[in-house]
mmCIF file with all atom_site columns, C-alpha atoms in Angstrom:
data_model
loop_
_atom_site.group_PDB
_atom_site.id
_atom_site.type_symbol
_atom_site.label_atom_id
_atom_site.label_alt_id
_atom_site.label_comp_id
_atom_site.label_asym_id
_atom_site.label_entity_id
_atom_site.label_seq_id
_atom_site.pdbx_PDB_ins_code
_atom_site.Cartn_x
_atom_site.Cartn_y
_atom_site.Cartn_z
_atom_site.occupancy
_atom_site.B_iso_or_equiv
_atom_site.pdbx_formal_charge
_atom_site.auth_seq_id
_atom_site.auth_comp_id
_atom_site.auth_asym_id
_atom_site.auth_atom_id
_atom_site.pdbx_PDB_model_num
ATOM 1   C CA . MET A 1 1   ? 116.388 123.896 146.150 1.00 53.00 ? 1   MET A CA 1
ATOM 2   C CA . MET A 1 2   ? 120.015 124.317 148.101 1.00 57.00 ? 2   MET A CA 1
ATOM 3   C CA . ARG A 1 3   ? 123.402 124.570 145.988 1.00 57.00 ? 3   ARG A CA 1
ATOM 4   C CA . LYS A 1 4   ? 126.519 123.543 147.524 1.00 59.00 ? 4   LYS A CA 1
ATOM 5   C CA . PRO A 1 5   ? 128.996 125.759 148.088 1.00 60.00 ? 5   PRO A CA 1
ATOM 6   C CA . GLY A 1 6   ? 131.384 126.612 145.465 1.00 58.00 ? 6   GLY A CA 1
ATOM 7   C CA . SER A 1 7   ? 129.122 125.156 142.968 1.00 55.00 ? 7   SER A CA 1
ATOM 8   C CA . THR A 1 8   ? 127.981 127.194 139.602 1.00 58.00 ? 8   THR A CA 1
ATOM 9   C CA . GLY A 1 9   ? 125.264 125.859 137.696 1.00 53.00 ? 9   GLY A CA 1
ATOM 10  C CA . SER A 1 10  ? 121.521 127.093 137.099 1.00 52.00 ? 10  SER A CA 1
ATOM 11  C CA . PRO A 1 11  ? 119.086 126.856 140.172 1.00 54.00 ? 11  PRO A CA 1
ATOM 12  C CA . GLN A 1 12  ? 116.877 124.286 138.305 1.00 55.00 ? 12  GLN A CA 1
ATOM 13  C CA . GLY A 1 13  ? 119.788 121.609 138.967 1.00 51.00 ? 13  GLY A CA 1
ATOM 14  C CA . ALA A 1 14  ? 122.482 119.897 137.113 1.00 53.00 ? 14  ALA A CA 1
ATOM 15  C CA . ARG A 1 15  ? 120.875 117.779 134.902 1.00 57.00 ? 15  ARG A CA 1
ATOM 16  C CA . ARG A 1 16  ? 121.822 119.061 131.118 1.00 54.00 ? 16  ARG A CA 1
ATOM 17  C CA . GLY A 1 17  ? 120.201 117.234 127.659 1.00 53.00 ? 17  GLY A CA 1
ATOM 18  C CA . PRO A 1 18  ? 122.636 115.426 125.594 1.00 56.00 ? 18  PRO A CA 1
ATOM 19  C CA . GLY A 1 19  ? 124.686 117.099 123.513 1.00 55.00 ? 19  GLY A CA 1
ATOM 20  C CA . THR A 1 20  ? 124.976 120.519 125.576 1.00 53.00 ? 20  THR A CA 1
ATOM 21  C CA . HIS A 1 21  ? 127.909 122.573 126.548 1.00 52.00 ? 21  HIS A CA 1
ATOM 22  C CA . GLU A 1 22  ? 128.346 124.151 129.859 1.00 52.00 ? 22  GLU A CA 1
ATOM 23  C CA . PRO A 1 23  ? 130.863 126.672 129.863 1.00 53.00 ? 23  PRO A CA 1
ATOM 24  C CA . ASP A 1 24  ? 131.957 126.345 133.830 1.00 55.00 ? 24  ASP A CA 1
ATOM 25  C CA . ASP A 1 25  ? 132.828 122.503 133.943 1.00 54.00 ? 25  ASP A CA 1
ATOM 26  C CA . GLY A 1 26  ? 135.960 122.649 134.341 1.00 58.00 ? 26  GLY A CA 1
ATOM 27  C CA . GLY A 1 27  ? 137.135 122.770 130.503 1.00 59.00 ? 27  GLY A CA 1
ATOM 28  C CA . PHE A 1 28  ? 135.508 119.395 129.616 1.00 61.00 ? 28  PHE A CA 1
ATOM 29  C CA . GLU A 1 29  ? 132.756 119.364 127.221 1.00 59.00 ? 29  GLU A CA 1
ATOM 30  C CA . THR A 1 30  ? 129.901 117.182 126.340 1.00 57.00 ? 30  THR A CA 1
ATOM 31  C CA . VAL A 1 31  ? 129.857 114.803 123.339 1.00 57.00 ? 31  VAL A CA 1
ATOM 32  C CA . SER A 1 32  ? 127.329 115.279 120.856 1.00 51.00 ? 32  SER A CA 1
ATOM 33  C CA . THR A 1 33  ? 124.787 112.702 120.518 1.00 55.00 ? 33  THR A CA 1
ATOM 34  C CA . LYS A 1 34  ? 123.437 113.638 117.350 1.00 55.00 ? 34  LYS A CA 1
ATOM 35  C CA . PRO A 1 35  ? 123.652 111.119 114.521 1.00 52.00 ? 35  PRO A CA 1
ATOM 36  C CA . ASP A 1 36  ? 126.341 110.862 111.845 1.00 50.00 ? 36  ASP A CA 1
ATOM 37  C CA . PRO A 1 37  ? 124.544 111.654 108.290 1.00 55.00 ? 37  PRO A CA 1
ATOM 38  C CA . SER A 1 38  ? 126.836 109.984 106.981 1.00 55.00 ? 38  SER A CA 1
ATOM 39  C CA . LYS A 1 39  ? 126.415 106.772 107.997 1.00 49.00 ? 39  LYS A CA 1
ATOM 40  C CA . PRO A 1 40  ? 123.362 104.777 107.042 1.00 51.00 ? 40  PRO A CA 1
ATOM 41  C CA . ARG A 1 41  ? 120.269 105.328 109.223 1.00 66.00 ? 41  ARG A CA 1
ATOM 42  C CA . GLY A 1 42  ? 117.516 102.246 110.258 1.00 78.00 ? 42  GLY A CA 1
ATOM 43  C CA . PRO A 1 43  ? 117.581 99.176  108.033 1.00 86.00 ? 43  PRO A CA 1
ATOM 44  C CA . SER A 1 44  ? 120.200 98.525  104.989 1.00 88.00 ? 44  SER A CA 1
ATOM 45  C CA . LEU A 1 45  ? 118.606 98.395  101.283 1.00 90.00 ? 45  LEU A CA 1
ATOM 46  C CA . LYS A 1 46  ? 118.308 95.293  101.042 1.00 92.00 ? 46  LYS A CA 1
ATOM 47  C CA . ALA A 1 47  ? 116.396 94.725  104.486 1.00 93.00 ? 47  ALA A CA 1
ATOM 48  C CA . ARG A 1 48  ? 113.897 97.541  103.359 1.00 93.00 ? 48  ARG A CA 1
ATOM 49  C CA . ALA A 1 49  ? 113.420 95.670  99.952  1.00 93.00 ? 49  ALA A CA 1
ATOM 50  C CA . VAL A 1 50  ? 112.859 91.834  101.777 1.00 94.00 ? 50  VAL A CA 1
ATOM 51  C CA . GLY A 1 51  ? 110.507 93.856  104.084 1.00 93.00 ? 51  GLY A CA 1
ATOM 52  C CA . TYR A 1 52  ? 108.755 95.449  101.199 1.00 94.00 ? 52  TYR A CA 1
ATOM 53  C CA . LEU A 1 53  ? 108.639 92.251  98.792  1.00 94.00 ? 53  LEU A CA 1
ATOM 54  C CA . SER A 1 54  ? 107.343 90.154  102.138 1.00 93.00 ? 54  SER A CA 1
ATOM 55  C CA . ARG A 1 55  ? 103.937 92.060  102.196 1.00 93.00 ? 55  ARG A CA 1
ATOM 56  C CA . ARG A 1 56  ? 103.225 91.979  98.362  1.00 92.00 ? 56  ARG A CA 1
ATOM 57  C CA . GLU A 1 57  ? 105.261 91.453  95.117  1.00 93.00 ? 57  GLU A CA 1
ATOM 58  C CA . TYR A 1 58  ? 106.786 94.277  93.414  1.00 93.00 ? 58  TYR A CA 1
ATOM 59  C CA . ALA A 1 59  ? 107.765 95.020  89.785  1.00 93.00 ? 59  ALA A CA 1
ATOM 60  C CA . ARG A 1 60  ? 111.932 96.020  89.668  1.00 92.00 ? 60  ARG A CA 1
ATOM 61  C CA . ASN A 1 61  ? 111.297 99.538  88.943  1.00 90.00 ? 61  ASN A CA 1
ATOM 62  C CA . GLU A 1 62  ? 108.664 99.928  91.566  1.00 91.00 ? 62  GLU A CA 1
ATOM 63  C CA . LEU A 1 63  ? 110.526 98.508  94.018  1.00 93.00 ? 63  LEU A CA 1
ATOM 64  C CA . ALA A 1 64  ? 113.700 100.737 92.867  1.00 92.00 ? 64  ALA A CA 1
ATOM 65  C CA . ARG A 1 65  ? 111.523 104.175 93.361  1.00 92.00 ? 65  ARG A CA 1
ATOM 66  C CA . LYS A 1 66  ? 110.494 102.730 96.824  1.00 93.00 ? 66  LYS A CA 1
ATOM 67  C CA . LEU A 1 67  ? 114.229 102.635 97.733  1.00 93.00 ? 67  LEU A CA 1
ATOM 68  C CA . GLN A 1 68  ? 115.265 105.598 96.360  1.00 93.00 ? 68  GLN A CA 1
ATOM 69  C CA . PRO A 1 69  ? 114.837 107.867 99.293  1.00 91.00 ? 69  PRO A CA 1
ATOM 70  C CA . TYR A 1 70  ? 116.926 105.801 100.936 1.00 90.00 ? 70  TYR A CA 1
ATOM 71  C CA . ALA A 1 71  ? 120.131 105.244 98.828  1.00 88.00 ? 71  ALA A CA 1
ATOM 72  C CA . ASP A 1 72  ? 123.126 107.060 98.033  1.00 85.00 ? 72  ASP A CA 1
ATOM 73  C CA . ASP A 1 73  ? 124.009 106.006 94.392  1.00 82.00 ? 73  ASP A CA 1
ATOM 74  C CA . GLY A 1 74  ? 121.502 104.264 91.867  1.00 79.00 ? 74  GLY A CA 1
ATOM 75  C CA . ALA A 1 75  ? 124.180 101.674 91.433  1.00 85.00 ? 75  ALA A CA 1
ATOM 76  C CA . ASP A 1 76  ? 123.707 100.612 94.985  1.00 90.00 ? 76  ASP A CA 1
ATOM 77  C CA . ILE A 1 77  ? 119.933 100.007 94.285  1.00 92.00 ? 77  ILE A CA 1
ATOM 78  C CA . ASP A 1 78  ? 120.854 98.183  91.013  1.00 92.00 ? 78  ASP A CA 1
ATOM 79  C CA . ALA A 1 79  ? 123.270 95.783  93.453  1.00 93.00 ? 79  ALA A CA 1
ATOM 80  C CA . VAL A 1 80  ? 120.652 95.332  95.768  1.00 93.00 ? 80  VAL A CA 1
ATOM 81  C CA . LEU A 1 81  ? 118.171 94.265  93.258  1.00 94.00 ? 81  LEU A CA 1
ATOM 82  C CA . ASP A 1 82  ? 120.089 91.956  91.133  1.00 94.00 ? 82  ASP A CA 1
ATOM 83  C CA . ALA A 1 83  ? 121.071 90.068  94.149  1.00 94.00 ? 83  ALA A CA 1
ATOM 84  C CA . LEU A 1 84  ? 117.582 90.199  95.345  1.00 94.00 ? 84  LEU A CA 1
ATOM 85  C CA . GLU A 1 85  ? 116.814 88.651  91.532  1.00 93.00 ? 85  GLU A CA 1
ATOM 86  C CA . LYS A 1 86  ? 119.542 86.059  91.907  1.00 95.00 ? 86  LYS A CA 1
ATOM 87  C CA . GLU A 1 87  ? 118.071 84.990  95.383  1.00 94.00 ? 87  GLU A CA 1
ATOM 88  C CA . GLY A 1 88  ? 114.819 84.462  94.122  1.00 92.00 ? 88  GLY A CA 1
ATOM 89  C CA . TRP A 1 89  ? 112.972 87.099  96.402  1.00 93.00 ? 89  TRP A CA 1
ATOM 90  C CA . LEU A 1 90  ? 112.227 89.656  93.193  1.00 93.00 ? 90  LEU A CA 1
ATOM 91  C CA . SER A 1 91  ? 110.779 88.143  90.354  1.00 92.00 ? 91  SER A CA 1
ATOM 92  C CA . THR A 1 92  ? 108.875 90.070  87.786  1.00 91.00 ? 92  THR A CA 1
ATOM 93  C CA . GLU A 1 93  ? 107.040 86.993  86.558  1.00 92.00 ? 93  GLU A CA 1
ATOM 94  C CA . ARG A 1 94  ? 105.706 86.728  90.038  1.00 93.00 ? 94  ARG A CA 1
ATOM 95  C CA . PHE A 1 95  ? 104.664 90.626  89.972  1.00 95.00 ? 95  PHE A CA 1
ATOM 96  C CA . ALA A 1 96  ? 102.528 90.041  86.630  1.00 95.00 ? 96  ALA A CA 1
ATOM 97  C CA . GLN A 1 97  ? 100.716 86.997  87.833  1.00 95.00 ? 97  GLN A CA 1
ATOM 98  C CA . SER A 1 98  ? 100.042 88.645  91.332  1.00 94.00 ? 98  SER A CA 1
ATOM 99  C CA . LEU A 1 99  ? 98.954  91.785  89.315  1.00 95.00 ? 99  LEU A CA 1
ATOM 100 C CA . VAL A 1 100 ? 96.275  90.079  87.122  1.00 95.00 ? 100 VAL A CA 1
ATOM 101 C CA . HIS A 1 101 ? 95.192  87.573  89.915  1.00 95.00 ? 101 HIS A CA 1
ATOM 102 C CA . ARG A 1 102 ? 94.272  91.458  91.839  1.00 94.00 ? 102 ARG A CA 1
ATOM 103 C CA . ARG A 1 103 ? 92.796  92.851  89.058  1.00 95.00 ? 103 ARG A CA 1
ATOM 104 C CA . ALA A 1 104 ? 91.257  90.478  86.922  1.00 94.00 ? 104 ALA A CA 1
ATOM 105 C CA . ALA A 1 105 ? 87.785  89.915  88.662  1.00 94.00 ? 105 ALA A CA 1
ATOM 106 C CA . ARG A 1 106 ? 86.809  93.642  88.230  1.00 95.00 ? 106 ARG A CA 1
ATOM 107 C CA . GLN A 1 107 ? 88.953  95.157  85.603  1.00 96.00 ? 107 GLN A CA 1
ATOM 108 C CA . GLY A 1 108 ? 88.870  94.228  81.704  1.00 96.00 ? 108 GLY A CA 1
ATOM 109 C CA . THR A 1 109 ? 91.945  92.900  79.637  1.00 96.00 ? 109 THR A CA 1
ATOM 110 C CA . ALA A 1 110 ? 92.812  96.213  78.297  1.00 95.00 ? 110 ALA A CA 1
ATOM 111 C CA . ARG A 1 111 ? 93.120  98.195  81.661  1.00 96.00 ? 111 ARG A CA 1
ATOM 112 C CA . ILE A 1 112 ? 95.254  95.165  82.869  1.00 96.00 ? 112 ILE A CA 1
ATOM 113 C CA . VAL A 1 113 ? 97.598  95.029  80.241  1.00 96.00 ? 113 VAL A CA 1
ATOM 114 C CA . GLN A 1 114 ? 98.105  98.816  80.432  1.00 96.00 ? 114 GLN A CA 1
ATOM 115 C CA . GLU A 1 115 ? 99.197  98.356  83.925  1.00 95.00 ? 115 GLU A CA 1
ATOM 116 C CA . LEU A 1 116 ? 101.488 95.655  83.622  1.00 95.00 ? 116 LEU A CA 1
ATOM 117 C CA . ARG A 1 117 ? 103.221 97.854  80.643  1.00 95.00 ? 117 ARG A CA 1
ATOM 118 C CA . GLN A 1 118 ? 103.630 101.151 82.903  1.00 94.00 ? 118 GLN A CA 1
ATOM 119 C CA . HIS A 1 119 ? 105.108 98.667  85.666  1.00 93.00 ? 119 HIS A CA 1
ATOM 120 C CA . GLY A 1 120 ? 107.821 97.504  82.825  1.00 91.00 ? 120 GLY A CA 1
ATOM 121 C CA . VAL A 1 121 ? 106.744 93.810  82.282  1.00 92.00 ? 121 VAL A CA 1
ATOM 122 C CA . ALA A 1 122 ? 108.333 92.264  79.386  1.00 92.00 ? 122 ALA A CA 1
ATOM 123 C CA . GLU A 1 123 ? 106.149 92.511  76.149  1.00 94.00 ? 123 GLU A CA 1
ATOM 124 C CA . GLU A 1 124 ? 106.028 88.727  75.174  1.00 95.00 ? 124 GLU A CA 1
ATOM 125 C CA . GLN A 1 125 ? 104.997 88.166  78.582  1.00 94.00 ? 125 GLN A CA 1
ATOM 126 C CA . VAL A 1 126 ? 102.342 90.832  78.636  1.00 95.00 ? 126 VAL A CA 1
ATOM 127 C CA . ALA A 1 127 ? 101.221 89.183  75.139  1.00 95.00 ? 127 ALA A CA 1
ATOM 128 C CA . GLN A 1 128 ? 100.815 85.693  76.840  1.00 95.00 ? 128 GLN A CA 1
ATOM 129 C CA . LEU A 1 129 ? 98.941  87.257  79.873  1.00 95.00 ? 129 LEU A CA 1
ATOM 130 C CA . ARG A 1 130 ? 96.810  88.936  77.448  1.00 96.00 ? 130 ARG A CA 1
ATOM 131 C CA . GLU A 1 131 ? 95.878  85.779  75.479  1.00 95.00 ? 131 GLU A CA 1
ATOM 132 C CA . ASN A 1 132 ? 94.679  84.206  79.079  1.00 94.00 ? 132 ASN A CA 1
ATOM 133 C CA . LEU A 1 133 ? 92.491  87.376  80.047  1.00 95.00 ? 133 LEU A CA 1
ATOM 134 C CA . ARG A 1 134 ? 90.781  87.459  76.658  1.00 95.00 ? 134 ARG A CA 1
ATOM 135 C CA . ALA A 1 135 ? 89.905  83.543  76.965  1.00 94.00 ? 135 ALA A CA 1
ATOM 136 C CA . SER A 1 136 ? 87.881  84.548  80.244  1.00 94.00 ? 136 SER A CA 1
ATOM 137 C CA . GLU A 1 137 ? 86.913  88.594  79.420  1.00 95.00 ? 137 GLU A CA 1
ATOM 138 C CA . PHE A 1 138 ? 83.074  87.826  78.797  1.00 96.00 ? 138 PHE A CA 1
ATOM 139 C CA . THR A 1 139 ? 82.692  85.950  82.186  1.00 95.00 ? 139 THR A CA 1
ATOM 140 C CA . ARG A 1 140 ? 84.471  88.622  84.125  1.00 96.00 ? 140 ARG A CA 1
ATOM 141 C CA . ALA A 1 141 ? 82.426  91.340  82.468  1.00 96.00 ? 141 ALA A CA 1
ATOM 142 C CA . GLN A 1 142 ? 79.170  89.573  83.069  1.00 95.00 ? 142 GLN A CA 1
ATOM 143 C CA . GLU A 1 143 ? 80.380  89.332  86.501  1.00 96.00 ? 143 GLU A CA 1
ATOM 144 C CA . VAL A 1 144 ? 80.918  92.843  86.966  1.00 96.00 ? 144 VAL A CA 1
ATOM 145 C CA . TRP A 1 145 ? 78.233  93.718  85.073  1.00 96.00 ? 145 TRP A CA 1
ATOM 146 C CA . ARG A 1 146 ? 75.626  91.775  87.301  1.00 95.00 ? 146 ARG A CA 1
ATOM 147 C CA . LYS A 1 147 ? 77.010  93.075  90.577  1.00 95.00 ? 147 LYS A CA 1
ATOM 148 C CA . ARG A 1 148 ? 76.531  96.644  89.609  1.00 94.00 ? 148 ARG A CA 1
ATOM 149 C CA . PHE A 1 149 ? 73.492  96.986  87.163  1.00 94.00 ? 149 PHE A CA 1
ATOM 150 C CA . GLY A 1 150 ? 71.649  93.121  87.207  1.00 90.00 ? 150 GLY A CA 1
ATOM 151 C CA . THR A 1 151 ? 69.112  94.202  84.287  1.00 91.00 ? 151 THR A CA 1
ATOM 152 C CA . ARG A 1 152 ? 69.346  94.846  80.769  1.00 91.00 ? 152 ARG A CA 1
ATOM 153 C CA . PRO A 1 153 ? 69.528  98.675  79.921  1.00 93.00 ? 153 PRO A CA 1
ATOM 154 C CA . VAL A 1 154 ? 65.780  99.308  78.709  1.00 92.00 ? 154 VAL A CA 1
ATOM 155 C CA . ASP A 1 155 ? 66.831  102.716 76.630  1.00 92.00 ? 155 ASP A CA 1
ATOM 156 C CA . ARG A 1 156 ? 69.604  104.317 74.780  1.00 94.00 ? 156 ARG A CA 1
ATOM 157 C CA . ALA A 1 157 ? 70.670  106.422 77.669  1.00 95.00 ? 157 ALA A CA 1
ATOM 158 C CA . GLU A 1 158 ? 70.687  103.270 79.817  1.00 95.00 ? 158 GLU A CA 1
ATOM 159 C CA . TYR A 1 159 ? 72.643  101.442 77.182  1.00 95.00 ? 159 TYR A CA 1
ATOM 160 C CA . ALA A 1 160 ? 75.158  104.252 77.032  1.00 95.00 ? 160 ALA A CA 1
ATOM 161 C CA . ARG A 1 161 ? 75.862  104.475 80.968  1.00 96.00 ? 161 ARG A CA 1
ATOM 162 C CA . GLN A 1 162 ? 76.344  100.640 81.418  1.00 95.00 ? 162 GLN A CA 1
ATOM 163 C CA . ALA A 1 163 ? 78.341  100.549 78.365  1.00 96.00 ? 163 ALA A CA 1
ATOM 164 C CA . ARG A 1 164 ? 80.462  103.546 79.545  1.00 96.00 ? 164 ARG A CA 1
ATOM 165 C CA . PHE A 1 165 ? 80.951  102.092 83.006  1.00 96.00 ? 165 PHE A CA 1
ATOM 166 C CA . LEU A 1 166 ? 82.308  98.581  81.562  1.00 96.00 ? 166 LEU A CA 1
ATOM 167 C CA . ALA A 1 167 ? 84.281  100.399 79.189  1.00 96.00 ? 167 ALA A CA 1
ATOM 168 C CA . GLY A 1 168 ? 85.916  102.704 81.988  1.00 95.00 ? 168 GLY A CA 1
ATOM 169 C CA . ARG A 1 169 ? 86.943  99.292  83.454  1.00 95.00 ? 169 ARG A CA 1
ATOM 170 C CA . GLY A 1 170 ? 88.571  98.250  80.758  1.00 95.00 ? 170 GLY A CA 1
ATOM 171 C CA . PHE A 1 171 ? 86.245  95.960  78.782  1.00 96.00 ? 171 PHE A CA 1
ATOM 172 C CA . ALA A 1 172 ? 86.423  95.383  75.005  1.00 95.00 ? 172 ALA A CA 1
ATOM 173 C CA . HIS A 1 173 ? 83.789  96.766  73.143  1.00 95.00 ? 173 HIS A CA 1
ATOM 174 C CA . ASP A 1 174 ? 82.938  93.443  71.265  1.00 95.00 ? 174 ASP A CA 1
ATOM 175 C CA . VAL A 1 175 ? 82.052  91.962  74.820  1.00 95.00 ? 175 VAL A CA 1
ATOM 176 C CA . ILE A 1 176 ? 80.280  94.988  75.839  1.00 96.00 ? 176 ILE A CA 1
ATOM 177 C CA . ARG A 1 177 ? 77.950  94.367  72.886  1.00 95.00 ? 177 ARG A CA 1
ATOM 178 C CA . ARG A 1 178 ? 77.838  90.877  73.306  1.00 94.00 ? 178 ARG A CA 1
ATOM 179 C CA . LEU A 1 179 ? 76.573  91.398  76.733  1.00 94.00 ? 179 LEU A CA 1
ATOM 180 C CA . LEU A 1 180 ? 74.360  94.270  77.066  1.00 92.00 ? 180 LEU A CA 1
ATOM 181 C CA . GLY A 1 181 ? 72.709  92.860  73.841  1.00 84.00 ? 181 GLY A CA 1
ATOM 182 C CA . GLY A 1 182 ? 72.486  95.666  70.513  1.00 62.00 ? 182 GLY A CA 1
ATOM 183 C CA . ASP A 1 183 ? 68.322  95.596  70.432  1.00 52.00 ? 183 ASP A CA 1
ATOM 184 C CA . VAL A 1 184 ? 68.135  98.352  72.295  1.00 49.00 ? 184 VAL A CA 1
ATOM 185 C CA . ASP A 1 185 ? 64.765  100.721 71.143  1.00 47.00 ? 185 ASP A CA 1
ATOM 186 C CA . ASP A 1 186 ? 64.498  104.199 71.806  1.00 44.00 ? 186 ASP A CA 1
#
């Protein structure tokens, strides 16, 4: 590569990356293009929250936890969540209904209620949903049992295995006894 007479640069050429400083450039310095950490990067908190809510329903505390890495102050998150609740984007009642709808076909009342409480759903709403779930628990347990086993237990070991499976899914013990029958011989 040929250099122009009087130039003092590297033989590789005069191209430099952004933010670099070349000492022999006549006293001028290249401006750094690094992002300023004090300015927000990417979408705003509200835009992120709406993006999350457009995919599925969230409980207020769950959404606050997801937004935490992007916020400087907890008050910012609370303000955004309050605004979303006023505008109808965020609803704990909708979240609870959505969670029940997603889980009811595979899990029992106890497990769903525990998850609702874990997400901070109000106790009166949990009680109302619990009653609705208890009304359909036997048929839901029967469907889960039929998909997994399909035949009644023939001995105590098989009875215990099937009962443990249903109890692990959160179905009530009275429903399990009714479904499996209590007259298993040794």
